[in-house]
XYZ file of N, CA, C and O in Angstrom:
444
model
N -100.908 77.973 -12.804
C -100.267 76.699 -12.660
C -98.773 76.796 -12.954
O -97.971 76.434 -12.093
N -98.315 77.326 -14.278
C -97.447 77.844 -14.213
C -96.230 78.465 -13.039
O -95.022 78.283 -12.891
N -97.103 79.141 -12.451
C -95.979 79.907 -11.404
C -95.907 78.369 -9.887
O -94.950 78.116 -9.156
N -97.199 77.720 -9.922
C -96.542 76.791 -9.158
C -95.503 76.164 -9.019
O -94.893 75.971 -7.967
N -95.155 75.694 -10.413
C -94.156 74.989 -10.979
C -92.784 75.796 -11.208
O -91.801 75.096 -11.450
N -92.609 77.176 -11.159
C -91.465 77.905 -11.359
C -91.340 77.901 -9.982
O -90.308 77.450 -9.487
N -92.410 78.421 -9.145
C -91.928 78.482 -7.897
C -91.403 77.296 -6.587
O -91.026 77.476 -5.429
N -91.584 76.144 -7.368
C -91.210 74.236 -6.688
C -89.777 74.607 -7.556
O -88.679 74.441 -7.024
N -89.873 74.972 -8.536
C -88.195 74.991 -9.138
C -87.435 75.275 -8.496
O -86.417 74.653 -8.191
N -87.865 76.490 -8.097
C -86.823 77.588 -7.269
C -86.807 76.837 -6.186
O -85.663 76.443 -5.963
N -87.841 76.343 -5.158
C -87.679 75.798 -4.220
C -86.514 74.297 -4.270
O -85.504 74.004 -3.631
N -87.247 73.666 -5.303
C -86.040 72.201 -5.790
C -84.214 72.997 -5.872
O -83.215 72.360 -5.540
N -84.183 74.317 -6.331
C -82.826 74.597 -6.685
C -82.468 75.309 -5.247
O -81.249 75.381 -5.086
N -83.004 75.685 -4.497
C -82.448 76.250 -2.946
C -82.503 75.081 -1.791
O -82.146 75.222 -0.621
N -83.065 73.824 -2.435
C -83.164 72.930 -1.420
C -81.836 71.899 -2.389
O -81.206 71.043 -1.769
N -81.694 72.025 -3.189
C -80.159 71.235 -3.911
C -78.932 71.888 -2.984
O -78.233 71.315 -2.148
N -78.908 73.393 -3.453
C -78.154 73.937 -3.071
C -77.749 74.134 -1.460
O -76.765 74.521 -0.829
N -79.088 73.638 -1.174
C -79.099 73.756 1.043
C -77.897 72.048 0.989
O -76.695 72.104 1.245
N -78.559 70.870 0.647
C -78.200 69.631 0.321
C -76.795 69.452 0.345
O -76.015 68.834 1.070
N -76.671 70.357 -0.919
C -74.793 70.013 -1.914
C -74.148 71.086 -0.720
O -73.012 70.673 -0.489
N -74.407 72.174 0.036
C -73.527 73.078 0.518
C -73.341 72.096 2.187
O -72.258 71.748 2.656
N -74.374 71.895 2.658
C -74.196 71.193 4.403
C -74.326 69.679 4.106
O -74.931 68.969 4.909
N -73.808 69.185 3.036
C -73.914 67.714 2.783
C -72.361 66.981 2.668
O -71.852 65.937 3.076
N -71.958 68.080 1.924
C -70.066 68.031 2.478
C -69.596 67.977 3.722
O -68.773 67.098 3.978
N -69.976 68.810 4.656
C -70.239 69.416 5.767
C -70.573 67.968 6.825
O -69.994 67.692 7.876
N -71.659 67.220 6.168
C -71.952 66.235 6.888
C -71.027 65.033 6.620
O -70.500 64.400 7.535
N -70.841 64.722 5.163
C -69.711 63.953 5.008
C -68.329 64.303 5.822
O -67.940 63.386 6.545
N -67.625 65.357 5.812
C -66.839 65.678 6.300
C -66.861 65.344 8.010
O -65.812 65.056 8.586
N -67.845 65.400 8.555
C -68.006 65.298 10.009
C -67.884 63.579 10.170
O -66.963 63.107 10.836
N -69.100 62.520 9.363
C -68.386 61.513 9.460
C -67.203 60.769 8.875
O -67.065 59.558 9.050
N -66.690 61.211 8.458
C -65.329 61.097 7.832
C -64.335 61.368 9.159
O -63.302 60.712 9.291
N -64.795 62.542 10.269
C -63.681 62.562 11.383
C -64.141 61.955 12.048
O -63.263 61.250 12.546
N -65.417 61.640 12.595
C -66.202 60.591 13.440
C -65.367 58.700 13.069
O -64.924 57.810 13.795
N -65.492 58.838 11.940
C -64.881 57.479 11.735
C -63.293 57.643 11.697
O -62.744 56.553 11.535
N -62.483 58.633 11.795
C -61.211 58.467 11.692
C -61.018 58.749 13.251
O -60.064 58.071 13.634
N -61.518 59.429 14.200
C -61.758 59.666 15.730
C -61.835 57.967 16.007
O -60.884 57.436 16.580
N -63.018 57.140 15.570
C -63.016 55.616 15.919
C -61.919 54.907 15.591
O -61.516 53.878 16.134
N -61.195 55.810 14.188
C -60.332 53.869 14.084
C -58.717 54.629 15.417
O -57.775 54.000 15.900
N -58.998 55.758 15.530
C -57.982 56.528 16.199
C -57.783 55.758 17.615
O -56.847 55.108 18.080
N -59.174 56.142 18.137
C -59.605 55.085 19.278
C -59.354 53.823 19.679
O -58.816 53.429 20.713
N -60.093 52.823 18.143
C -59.385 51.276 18.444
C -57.973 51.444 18.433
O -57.456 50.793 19.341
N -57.187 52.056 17.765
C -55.552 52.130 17.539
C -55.252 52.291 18.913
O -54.116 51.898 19.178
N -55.844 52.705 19.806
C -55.280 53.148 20.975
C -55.448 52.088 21.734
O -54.487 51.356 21.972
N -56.645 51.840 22.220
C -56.934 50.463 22.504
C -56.229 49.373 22.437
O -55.620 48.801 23.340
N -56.339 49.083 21.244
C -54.840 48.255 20.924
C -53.722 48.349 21.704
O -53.261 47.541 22.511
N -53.313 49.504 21.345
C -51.655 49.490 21.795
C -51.840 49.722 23.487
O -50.779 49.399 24.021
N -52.618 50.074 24.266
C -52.864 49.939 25.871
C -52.825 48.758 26.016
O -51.968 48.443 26.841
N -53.774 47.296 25.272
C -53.915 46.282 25.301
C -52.755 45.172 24.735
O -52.801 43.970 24.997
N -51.785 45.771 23.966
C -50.515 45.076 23.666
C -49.312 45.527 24.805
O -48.536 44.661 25.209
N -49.214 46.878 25.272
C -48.416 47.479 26.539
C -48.881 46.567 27.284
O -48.171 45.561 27.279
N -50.409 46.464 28.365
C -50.277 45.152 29.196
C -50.578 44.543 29.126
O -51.445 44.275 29.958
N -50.196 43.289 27.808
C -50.002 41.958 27.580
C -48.390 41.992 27.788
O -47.863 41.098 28.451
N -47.595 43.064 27.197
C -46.008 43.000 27.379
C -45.583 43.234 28.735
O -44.487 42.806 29.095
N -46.355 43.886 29.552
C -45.889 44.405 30.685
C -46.381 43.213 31.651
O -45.915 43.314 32.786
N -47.109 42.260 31.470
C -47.715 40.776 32.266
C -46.337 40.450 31.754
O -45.317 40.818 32.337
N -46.342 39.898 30.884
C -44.568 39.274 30.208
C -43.892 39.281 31.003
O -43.648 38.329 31.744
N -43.282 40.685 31.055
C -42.072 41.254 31.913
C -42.308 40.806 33.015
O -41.572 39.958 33.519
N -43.579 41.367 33.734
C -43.748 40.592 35.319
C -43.386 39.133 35.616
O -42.826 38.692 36.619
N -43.803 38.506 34.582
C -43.704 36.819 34.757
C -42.067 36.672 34.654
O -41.202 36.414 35.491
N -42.043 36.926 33.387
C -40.059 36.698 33.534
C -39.058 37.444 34.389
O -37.863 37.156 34.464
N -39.580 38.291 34.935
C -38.801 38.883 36.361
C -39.102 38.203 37.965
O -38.403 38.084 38.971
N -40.503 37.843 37.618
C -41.093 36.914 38.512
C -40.147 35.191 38.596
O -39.705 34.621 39.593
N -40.115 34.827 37.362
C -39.354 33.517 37.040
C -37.781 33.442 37.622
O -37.268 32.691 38.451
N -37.108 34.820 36.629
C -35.779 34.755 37.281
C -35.861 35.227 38.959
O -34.817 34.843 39.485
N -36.884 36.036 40.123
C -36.701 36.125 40.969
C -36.422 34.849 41.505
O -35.495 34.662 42.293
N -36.979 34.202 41.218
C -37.754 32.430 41.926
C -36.462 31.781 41.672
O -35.845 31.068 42.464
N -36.121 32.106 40.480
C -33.890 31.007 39.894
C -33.500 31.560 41.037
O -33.454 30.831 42.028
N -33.153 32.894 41.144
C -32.264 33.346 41.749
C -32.431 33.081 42.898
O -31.327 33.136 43.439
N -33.499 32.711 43.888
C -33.903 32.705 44.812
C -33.353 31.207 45.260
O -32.628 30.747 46.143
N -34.146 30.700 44.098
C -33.249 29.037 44.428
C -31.374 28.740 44.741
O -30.571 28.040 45.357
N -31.506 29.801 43.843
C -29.396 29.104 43.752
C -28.799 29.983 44.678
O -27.587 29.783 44.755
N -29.252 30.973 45.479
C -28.764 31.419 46.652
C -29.656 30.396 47.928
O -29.033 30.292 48.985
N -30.448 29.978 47.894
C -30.569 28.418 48.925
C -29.914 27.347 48.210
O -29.367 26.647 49.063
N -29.780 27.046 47.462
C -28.485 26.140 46.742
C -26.821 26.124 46.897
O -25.942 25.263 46.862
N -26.894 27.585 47.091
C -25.147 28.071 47.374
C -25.265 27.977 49.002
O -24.451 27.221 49.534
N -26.356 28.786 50.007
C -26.684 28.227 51.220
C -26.348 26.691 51.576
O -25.307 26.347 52.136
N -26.926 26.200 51.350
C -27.027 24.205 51.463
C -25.226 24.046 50.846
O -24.373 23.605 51.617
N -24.983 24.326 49.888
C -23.359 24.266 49.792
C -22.445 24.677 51.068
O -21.673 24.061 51.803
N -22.764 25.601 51.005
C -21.653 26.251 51.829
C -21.794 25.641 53.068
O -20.750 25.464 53.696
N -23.043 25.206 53.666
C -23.515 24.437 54.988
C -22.603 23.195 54.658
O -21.600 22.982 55.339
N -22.894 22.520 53.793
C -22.137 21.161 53.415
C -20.526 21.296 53.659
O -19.829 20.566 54.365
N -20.198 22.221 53.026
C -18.985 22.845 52.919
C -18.328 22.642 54.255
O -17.676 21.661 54.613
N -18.559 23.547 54.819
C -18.871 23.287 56.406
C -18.522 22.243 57.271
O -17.601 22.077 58.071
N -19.569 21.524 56.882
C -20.071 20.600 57.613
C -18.645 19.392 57.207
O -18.213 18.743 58.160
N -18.234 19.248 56.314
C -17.556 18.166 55.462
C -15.878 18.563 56.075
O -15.016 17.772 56.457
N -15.819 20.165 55.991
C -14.702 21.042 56.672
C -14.235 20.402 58.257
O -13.078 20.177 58.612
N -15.280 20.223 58.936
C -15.182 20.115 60.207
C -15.475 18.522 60.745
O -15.475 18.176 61.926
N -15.683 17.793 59.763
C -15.606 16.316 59.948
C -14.487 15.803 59.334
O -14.007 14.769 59.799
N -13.840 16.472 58.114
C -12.301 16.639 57.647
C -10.924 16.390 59.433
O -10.002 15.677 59.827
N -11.692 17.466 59.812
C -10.846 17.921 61.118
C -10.750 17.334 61.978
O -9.676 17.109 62.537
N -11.995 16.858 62.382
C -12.130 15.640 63.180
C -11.598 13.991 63.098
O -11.096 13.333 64.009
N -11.848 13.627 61.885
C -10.993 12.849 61.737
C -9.652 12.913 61.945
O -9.028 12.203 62.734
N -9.153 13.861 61.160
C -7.386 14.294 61.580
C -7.301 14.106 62.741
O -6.760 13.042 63.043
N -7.750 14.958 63.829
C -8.062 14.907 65.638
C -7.597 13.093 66.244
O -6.701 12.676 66.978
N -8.885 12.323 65.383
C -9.100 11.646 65.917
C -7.891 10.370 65.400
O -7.591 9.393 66.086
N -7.362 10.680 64.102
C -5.573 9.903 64.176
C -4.719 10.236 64.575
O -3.815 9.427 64.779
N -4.520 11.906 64.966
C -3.664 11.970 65.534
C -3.221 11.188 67.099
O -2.213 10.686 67.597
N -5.009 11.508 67.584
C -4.933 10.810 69.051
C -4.543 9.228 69.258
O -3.814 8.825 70.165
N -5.368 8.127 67.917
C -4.477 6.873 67.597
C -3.386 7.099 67.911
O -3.081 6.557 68.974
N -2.428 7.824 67.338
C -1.173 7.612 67.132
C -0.626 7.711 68.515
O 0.041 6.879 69.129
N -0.984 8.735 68.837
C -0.563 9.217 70.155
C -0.690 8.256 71.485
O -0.001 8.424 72.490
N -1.592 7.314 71.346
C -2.208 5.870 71.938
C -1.369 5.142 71.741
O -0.877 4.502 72.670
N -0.789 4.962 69.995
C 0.068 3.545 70.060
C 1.337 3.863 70.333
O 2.000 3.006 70.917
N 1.923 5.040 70.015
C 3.252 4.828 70.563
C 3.752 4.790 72.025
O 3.360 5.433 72.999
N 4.519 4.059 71.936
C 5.407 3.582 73.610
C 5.672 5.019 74.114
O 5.970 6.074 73.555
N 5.464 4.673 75.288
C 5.968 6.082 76.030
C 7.307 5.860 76.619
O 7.678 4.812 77.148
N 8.151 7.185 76.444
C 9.789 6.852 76.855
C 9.597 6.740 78.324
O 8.772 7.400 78.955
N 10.478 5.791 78.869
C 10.585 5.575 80.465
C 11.822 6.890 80.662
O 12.577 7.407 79.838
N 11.636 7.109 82.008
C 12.828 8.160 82.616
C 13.376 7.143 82.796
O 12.920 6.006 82.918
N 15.369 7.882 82.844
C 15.832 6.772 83.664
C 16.891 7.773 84.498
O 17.224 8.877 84.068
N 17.258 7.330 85.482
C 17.437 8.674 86.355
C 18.347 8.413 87.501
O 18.615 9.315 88.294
């Protein structure tokens, strides 16, 4: 009976020693398993904050395309006006000069 019990010893002290030697071993593995995961979400993250910033950018390049787009048909419609105001300016002038040219007496020859 005796040697049963020396020999479960020995077995209890090579099965500690199996335990304590590949039990580090196992800690150690999830220890990189979980630093591999938070490595992962970290990444995640920052892909997922890049295009939330990079939608941003699109929209506010998108926005100022659309300003800019407007105030060059805005400066268009000006310059048409411009124009337009230019050459009814002219016309009028045209059209006093020709008054004038109506009311005054015309010189008779005399000969």
């Amino acid at each position: 009976m005796n040697g049963y019990i020396t020999l479960g010893s020995i077995a209890l002290l090579f099965l500690a020693m199996y335990v304590y030697s590949y039990g580090s071993v196992y800690l150690d593995l999830q220890a990189e398993k979980r630093t591999i995961k938070e490595i992962n979400e970290r990444k995640e993250a920052m892909r997922r904050l890049k295009m939330r910033k990079q939608r941003q950018r699109e929209e506010k390049f998108q926005k100022m395309y659309n300003r800019s787009q407007e105030i060059k048909k805005r400066l268009k419609e000006l310059e048409r006006d411009k124009v337009l105001i230019a050459q009814k300016f002219k016309n009028n002038i045209k059209i006093e000069l020709m008054k004038k040219n109506l009311h005054k007496p015309t010189q008779q020859q005399t000969g």
